[in-house]
XYZ file of C-alpha atoms in Angstrom:
427
model
C -32.858 2.336 -25.760
C -33.897 4.840 -28.407
C -30.344 4.904 -29.784
C -29.155 1.618 -31.360
C -25.811 1.560 -29.570
C -25.040 -1.984 -30.647
C -24.623 -0.718 -34.215
C -22.098 1.981 -33.286
C -18.390 1.271 -33.693
C -16.397 1.653 -30.423
C -14.581 4.681 -31.859
C -17.911 6.368 -32.625
C -19.276 5.598 -29.166
C -16.190 7.064 -27.496
C -16.294 10.154 -29.693
C -20.017 10.661 -28.979
C -19.600 10.346 -25.212
C -16.448 12.465 -25.010
C -18.141 15.254 -26.966
C -21.032 15.051 -24.526
C -18.792 15.103 -21.431
C -16.683 17.973 -22.760
C -19.621 20.046 -24.018
C -21.350 19.875 -20.628
C -18.268 21.068 -18.756
C -17.503 17.742 -17.107
C -13.893 17.616 -18.264
C -11.223 19.825 -19.790
C -9.191 19.861 -23.004
C -6.535 17.602 -21.500
C -8.548 15.811 -18.828
C -10.523 12.591 -18.778
C -10.428 9.400 -20.794
C -12.928 6.807 -22.011
C -12.477 3.213 -23.090
C -14.405 0.226 -24.423
C -13.372 -3.431 -24.364
C -14.770 -5.144 -27.452
C -15.739 -8.781 -28.099
C -12.136 -9.594 -29.092
C -10.708 -8.233 -25.851
C -9.237 -5.218 -27.657
C -9.365 -1.951 -25.708
C -10.439 1.187 -27.587
C -9.398 4.322 -25.741
C -9.031 8.083 -26.099
C -5.549 9.235 -27.158
C -2.880 11.010 -25.132
C -2.242 14.682 -25.813
C -5.168 15.355 -28.160
C -7.670 18.168 -27.534
C -10.828 16.591 -26.068
C -12.882 19.351 -27.655
C -11.704 18.495 -31.171
C -11.485 14.693 -31.266
C -12.321 12.742 -34.416
C -13.017 9.025 -34.709
C -9.594 8.601 -36.335
C -7.958 9.825 -33.110
C -9.302 6.894 -31.086
C -6.647 4.274 -30.326
C -6.991 0.483 -30.209
C -4.743 -1.544 -27.911
C -4.649 -5.225 -28.854
C -4.482 -8.066 -26.406
C -0.739 -8.441 -27.011
C -0.165 -4.747 -26.285
C 0.184 -3.655 -29.911
C -1.176 -0.149 -30.504
C -3.230 0.591 -33.621
C -3.842 4.255 -34.389
C -2.259 7.625 -35.021
C -1.526 8.419 -31.364
C -0.363 6.946 -28.098
C -3.155 5.660 -25.836
C -4.186 7.801 -22.887
C -1.586 8.097 -20.127
C -4.236 6.553 -17.854
C -4.385 3.392 -19.981
C -2.756 1.342 -17.166
C -5.749 1.675 -14.874
C -8.226 0.937 -17.679
C -6.315 -2.260 -18.444
C -6.201 -3.279 -14.771
C -9.930 -2.594 -14.289
C -10.810 -4.877 -17.215
C -8.412 -7.540 -15.950
C -9.934 -7.357 -12.466
C -13.553 -7.145 -13.646
C -13.994 -9.081 -16.912
C -17.743 -8.333 -16.757
C -17.148 -4.631 -17.410
C -17.022 -3.495 -21.039
C -16.582 0.286 -20.692
C -14.887 2.802 -18.400
C -15.459 6.556 -17.963
C -12.897 8.747 -16.200
C -13.275 12.526 -15.927
C -12.911 15.512 -13.628
C -16.285 17.276 -13.241
C -15.807 20.209 -10.834
C -18.436 19.018 -8.347
C -16.918 15.536 -8.125
C -13.410 16.988 -7.953
C -14.588 18.998 -4.930
C -15.639 15.782 -3.221
C -12.364 14.092 -4.179
C -10.386 16.962 -2.631
C -12.165 16.593 0.712
C -12.146 12.803 0.206
C -15.869 12.309 0.615
C -18.392 10.379 -1.440
C -21.512 12.205 -2.709
C -24.781 11.298 -1.059
C -26.843 9.275 -3.542
C -29.775 8.970 -1.112
C -31.211 12.462 -1.340
C -33.625 11.336 -4.092
C -35.220 7.899 -4.633
C -33.597 6.636 -7.837
C -30.018 7.895 -7.885
C -28.645 5.142 -5.664
C -30.209 2.544 -7.971
C -28.464 4.056 -10.999
C -25.065 4.612 -9.400
C -24.847 1.748 -6.918
C -22.426 1.795 -4.001
C -19.466 4.134 -4.461
C -15.922 3.478 -3.249
C -12.818 5.609 -2.745
C -9.380 4.755 -4.165
C -6.214 6.004 -2.459
C -4.180 8.668 -4.192
C -1.293 7.668 -6.440
C 0.652 9.298 -9.257
C -1.537 9.785 -12.366
C -0.700 7.233 -15.060
C 1.157 4.989 -12.650
C 0.685 1.266 -12.132
C 0.108 2.043 -8.451
C -2.901 4.203 -9.271
C -4.233 1.379 -11.434
C -3.763 -1.099 -8.614
C -5.520 1.190 -6.128
C -8.497 1.695 -8.441
C -8.719 -1.965 -9.462
C -8.688 -3.005 -5.800
C -11.913 -1.047 -5.222
C -13.515 -2.395 -8.400
C -12.573 -5.889 -7.173
C -15.104 -5.419 -4.346
C -17.883 -5.422 -6.958
C -18.334 -1.650 -7.087
C -18.762 0.109 -10.438
C -18.237 3.715 -9.289
C -14.979 4.782 -7.660
C -13.943 8.228 -6.436
C -10.202 8.979 -6.626
C -8.573 10.930 -3.824
C -7.589 14.405 -5.096
C -8.319 13.414 -8.683
C -11.842 12.715 -9.944
C -13.976 9.638 -10.610
C -13.915 6.357 -12.554
C -17.122 4.525 -13.511
C -17.482 1.155 -15.248
C -20.450 -0.396 -17.001
C -21.720 -3.120 -19.307
C -21.459 -0.571 -22.115
C -20.322 3.020 -22.462
C -23.834 4.468 -22.300
C -24.565 2.660 -19.037
C -21.262 3.853 -17.564
C -22.044 7.403 -18.658
C -25.504 7.321 -17.047
C -23.980 6.339 -13.706
C -21.199 8.922 -14.091
C -23.660 11.694 -14.968
C -25.970 10.738 -12.102
C -23.129 10.741 -9.557
C -22.014 14.152 -10.833
C -25.603 15.385 -10.493
C -25.722 14.089 -6.899
C -22.534 16.017 -6.133
C -23.937 19.281 -7.512
C -27.224 18.763 -5.674
C -25.517 18.101 -2.350
C -23.248 21.141 -2.707
C -26.238 23.377 -3.458
C -28.240 21.906 -0.579
C -25.413 22.541 1.865
C -25.337 26.198 0.831
C -28.910 26.767 1.991
C -29.430 24.240 4.774
C -28.859 20.670 5.860
C -29.546 17.942 3.264
C -32.151 15.397 4.340
C -31.191 11.822 3.522
C -33.881 9.285 2.669
C -33.502 6.589 5.308
C -35.758 4.067 3.652
C -37.584 4.417 0.380
C -40.649 2.539 -0.781
C -39.771 2.375 -4.459
C -42.998 0.680 -5.439
C -44.499 2.539 -8.364
C -48.130 2.535 -9.437
C -48.804 -0.306 -11.825
C -48.099 0.918 -15.314
C -50.723 0.869 -18.021
C -50.970 -2.607 -19.448
C -53.467 -2.122 -22.256
C -52.289 -0.944 -25.636
C -54.015 1.417 -28.009
C -55.016 0.199 -31.412
C -52.763 1.681 -34.066
C -54.001 5.024 -35.361
C -52.452 7.391 -37.891
C -50.715 10.423 -36.429
C -52.649 13.641 -36.884
C -50.985 16.841 -38.027
C -51.512 18.201 -34.509
C -49.727 15.254 -32.919
C -46.825 15.384 -35.346
C -46.248 19.031 -34.474
C -46.503 18.344 -30.730
C -43.953 15.539 -30.979
C -41.562 17.736 -32.936
C -41.849 20.664 -30.544
C -41.602 18.452 -27.470
C -38.364 16.868 -28.686
C -36.897 20.312 -29.375
C -37.672 21.427 -25.822
C -36.478 18.159 -24.270
C -33.175 18.670 -26.090
C -32.982 22.217 -24.736
C -33.820 20.995 -21.249
C -30.990 18.488 -21.444
C -28.527 21.014 -22.856
C -29.386 23.408 -20.022
C -29.012 20.551 -17.523
C -32.640 20.788 -16.453
C -32.930 17.097 -17.411
C -30.374 14.291 -17.168
C -30.116 11.241 -19.405
C -32.348 9.286 -17.004
C -34.507 11.987 -15.389
C -37.067 14.385 -16.827
C -40.597 13.804 -18.115
C -42.567 16.022 -20.500
C -46.167 15.617 -21.667
C -48.690 17.546 -23.777
C -52.439 17.201 -24.038
C -53.960 16.736 -27.512
C -57.356 18.062 -28.612
C -58.980 14.602 -28.542
C -58.222 14.191 -24.828
C -55.179 11.973 -25.282
C -51.664 13.134 -24.470
C -48.101 12.493 -25.592
C -45.410 11.709 -23.006
C -41.727 10.835 -22.840
C -40.892 7.110 -22.766
C -39.485 5.161 -19.838
C -35.759 4.434 -19.837
C -34.686 6.238 -23.015
C -31.773 8.670 -22.920
C -33.225 12.190 -22.990
C -30.296 13.411 -25.057
C -31.319 11.385 -28.101
C -35.130 11.360 -28.028
C -36.833 11.571 -31.415
C -40.535 12.197 -32.200
C -41.144 8.510 -32.822
C -39.868 7.613 -29.333
C -42.635 9.559 -27.579
C -45.708 7.660 -26.385
C -49.365 8.565 -26.930
C -51.721 7.771 -24.017
C -55.512 7.747 -24.209
C -58.193 6.541 -21.795
C -55.853 4.377 -19.757
C -54.109 2.827 -22.745
C -50.717 3.494 -24.288
C -49.288 3.371 -27.767
C -48.409 -0.194 -28.742
C -44.813 -1.322 -28.461
C -43.709 1.555 -26.252
C -43.377 2.076 -22.495
C -44.485 5.470 -21.148
C -42.782 7.266 -18.263
C -43.474 5.725 -14.879
C -45.192 8.978 -13.885
C -47.779 8.575 -16.662
C -50.702 7.974 -14.313
C -49.948 11.139 -12.363
C -49.857 13.148 -15.606
C -53.206 11.614 -16.560
C -54.715 12.556 -13.184
C -53.660 16.188 -13.593
C -55.146 16.359 -17.090
C -58.386 14.781 -15.847
C -58.793 17.134 -12.870
C -57.267 20.369 -14.188
C -58.785 21.315 -17.565
C -56.672 24.500 -17.760
C -53.436 22.444 -17.839
C -52.195 21.578 -21.325
C -48.605 20.561 -20.578
C -46.705 19.003 -17.647
C -43.018 18.617 -16.796
C -41.551 16.568 -13.961
C -37.869 17.304 -13.499
C -34.961 17.389 -11.033
C -32.796 20.466 -11.781
C -30.017 20.699 -9.158
C -30.734 24.240 -7.939
C -34.470 24.021 -7.326
C -33.980 20.495 -5.993
C -31.704 21.874 -3.272
C -34.922 23.240 -1.761
C -36.574 19.819 -2.169
C -33.885 18.025 -0.130
C -33.650 20.591 2.697
C -36.106 22.251 5.072
C -35.413 25.599 3.403
C -38.438 27.074 1.677
C -38.414 28.567 -1.799
C -40.099 31.964 -2.149
C -40.748 33.275 -5.658
C -41.120 36.899 -4.480
C -37.581 37.687 -5.615
C -38.013 39.456 -8.963
C -41.254 40.175 -10.861
C -40.668 37.483 -13.531
C -40.258 34.809 -10.883
C -43.494 35.644 -9.102
C -45.500 36.125 -12.309
C -44.511 32.714 -13.701
C -44.064 30.672 -10.519
C -46.532 32.151 -8.028
C -46.731 30.276 -4.739
C -44.838 27.006 -4.995
C -45.849 24.615 -2.191
C -43.887 21.628 -0.986
C -45.656 18.293 -1.206
C -44.695 15.646 1.363
C -42.388 12.900 0.173
C -44.340 10.039 -1.412
C -47.523 12.065 -1.951
C -47.182 12.000 -5.752
C -47.187 8.187 -5.657
C -49.373 7.269 -2.699
C -51.802 10.219 -2.615
C -51.739 11.027 -6.299
C -55.322 12.296 -6.548
C -54.779 14.736 -3.672
C -51.479 15.872 -5.197
C -53.045 16.389 -8.645
C -55.778 18.537 -7.069
C -53.142 21.074 -5.952
C -52.430 22.372 -9.468
C -55.043 25.104 -9.684
C -54.447 28.188 -11.833
C -52.727 30.000 -8.950
C -50.488 27.003 -8.199
C -48.775 26.026 -11.453
C -45.745 24.421 -9.786
C -44.971 22.366 -6.697
C -41.849 20.894 -5.137
C -42.145 17.277 -4.001
C -39.853 16.720 -1.034
C -36.815 14.544 -1.859
C -38.370 13.777 -5.225
C -38.941 16.323 -8.014
C -40.422 19.577 -9.204
C -43.772 19.378 -11.003
C -44.543 22.133 -13.509
C -47.800 22.741 -15.346
C -48.495 25.147 -18.177
C -50.919 26.311 -20.816
C -48.575 25.085 -23.560
C -45.295 23.242 -24.052
C -43.391 26.520 -24.131
C -45.201 27.935 -21.104
C -44.366 24.859 -19.010
C -40.752 24.894 -20.199
C -40.439 28.606 -19.454
C -41.691 28.024 -15.926
C -39.196 25.189 -15.377
C -36.375 27.358 -16.688
C -37.382 30.340 -14.533
C -37.740 28.114 -11.458
C -34.207 26.763 -11.856
C -32.653 30.146 -12.643
C -34.511 31.776 -9.752
C -33.371 29.013 -7.412
C -29.758 29.516 -8.502
C -30.001 33.249 -7.822
C -31.689 32.539 -4.485
C -28.917 30.125 -3.456
C -26.255 32.697 -4.303
C -27.924 35.265 -2.022
C -27.114 33.097 0.991
C -23.482 34.259 0.829
C -24.308 37.884 -0.032
C -26.735 38.958 2.665
C -30.346 38.805 3.861
C -32.949 38.271 1.134
C -35.202 41.254 0.528
C -38.488 39.954 -0.854
C -40.936 42.029 -2.874
C -43.426 43.194 -0.255
C -47.147 42.476 -0.165
C -48.396 45.725 -1.697
C -46.063 45.342 -4.669
C -47.211 41.741 -5.102
C -50.780 43.011 -5.278
C -49.672 45.485 -7.963
C -48.201 42.587 -9.956
C -51.409 40.589 -9.627
C -53.485 43.496 -10.890
C -51.107 44.493 -13.698
C -50.725 40.958 -15.029
C -54.238 39.700 -14.259
C -53.014 36.978 -11.903
C -55.657 34.942 -10.113
C-alpha cells in the first residue's frame, strides 16, 4: 500500500479512519465506533460521548486484557460487541461500525445489499450476514453479532441498526465497509430507474499484466507536472465520491508517447505523485504495478490520437444505468450534451475480451461509454477535460434519476441539438 500503515500508532489509525468516515457522511457526531486489537491483545477504541467530528488522538481509549481502561474517556458503549468479535475471531485485528444512510436503509428493511452487480465488489466484501436486533451496547447484541462472525463472515448487517465489518487491519476493514456502502447506494439508485441486473457468473480473468520493466529514467518537468495534477484530481474524485479507495483509474499521455497511470491496489485517498506508474511501449516503471486496466488505456492511446487522458470509474449514479436496462440520454441540459455527447453501452466483458473493438469506439464524437455491469470509460483532451466529463456524467445521472419521481423526461429536441452542434463546433 502507498501508505505505510504499519508505522502508524493504533490511535492515529483510528483517528484517520474516523475522520474519513465522518467527513464522507457515513456516520454522525454520536454514531459509529472503530477499534484495533494490537499485538499485545489490547483493544484501542473510539470513546463514548465525544464528537466524532472533533476527535483527537488523545481521545482514543485503550482497554487492556484485564479490562483496565487507559485514557481520558470511557470506551465506546458498543465496546462489548468489539470485545466479543475479537474473542470469537482471533484472526481479526480491526472492526468498523457505522451507520451510513444507504446501509441503514437496508438494515431497516432487513436486506443485504447485492454485491454482484459489478465484478469486483463481492471479492472485496465477501459474504455478508445479518445479525438479529438487540439493545445497543448490550451483551446480547454482542452475542448476536459474534455468532454471525463465528461463521467466518467479515461483514455483518445489523437489523435496524447499521453494519459491522472486521479485517486484518483497519484499512482492510474500511475498504470492505466502504465497498458495501457503495453497493447499497448503487442498488438503491438502480431500483429507482429500473431492475438491477445481477451478474450470475463472472469470468474474472484479466489480461496478463505487463511483465517487462522500464529502465530507470529521470522524470521530465512535463511528467512531474502531470503527476502533480493527476494526484490533485484523483483526490477531488475521491472527495466527490467519484472514486472509492479501491476503484478508479486515471491516466495521461506524455509527449514522448508514454503515459502515466494510477497503480494497482493503492488507496486512492492517499495517492502521491511517486505512487503513479509510467508506461511506455509495453513496459512499466520498475518496482511498481500499474492498474489492471493498463492495456486497455494503452490501446485507446494507440488507436485514438486525439485522446490525451482517460478515466475508468464507477460513480454510483451513472453506474445505475450500467446495471439496469435503462438507457442514459445526455440530451437533458446543454452542458450535458456538449460534454458527454452520445454515450453508448458496451456489452459486459467487451473491455476485457474485445478490447481492440472497445477502444475503437472512442472517436471524437464518442468521448464516453458505459460498460454494462462494469464501469464508465471517459476520454478527454486533457486531465481536466476528462475529469470534467466524469463529473458532468455523474451529476447529470443524478439529476436524471431524480426525474423518475417527478414526471416524464423532456429531452432537448433534434433541432435544438443541431443548434448546439453548430454553436459549439461539435463533430
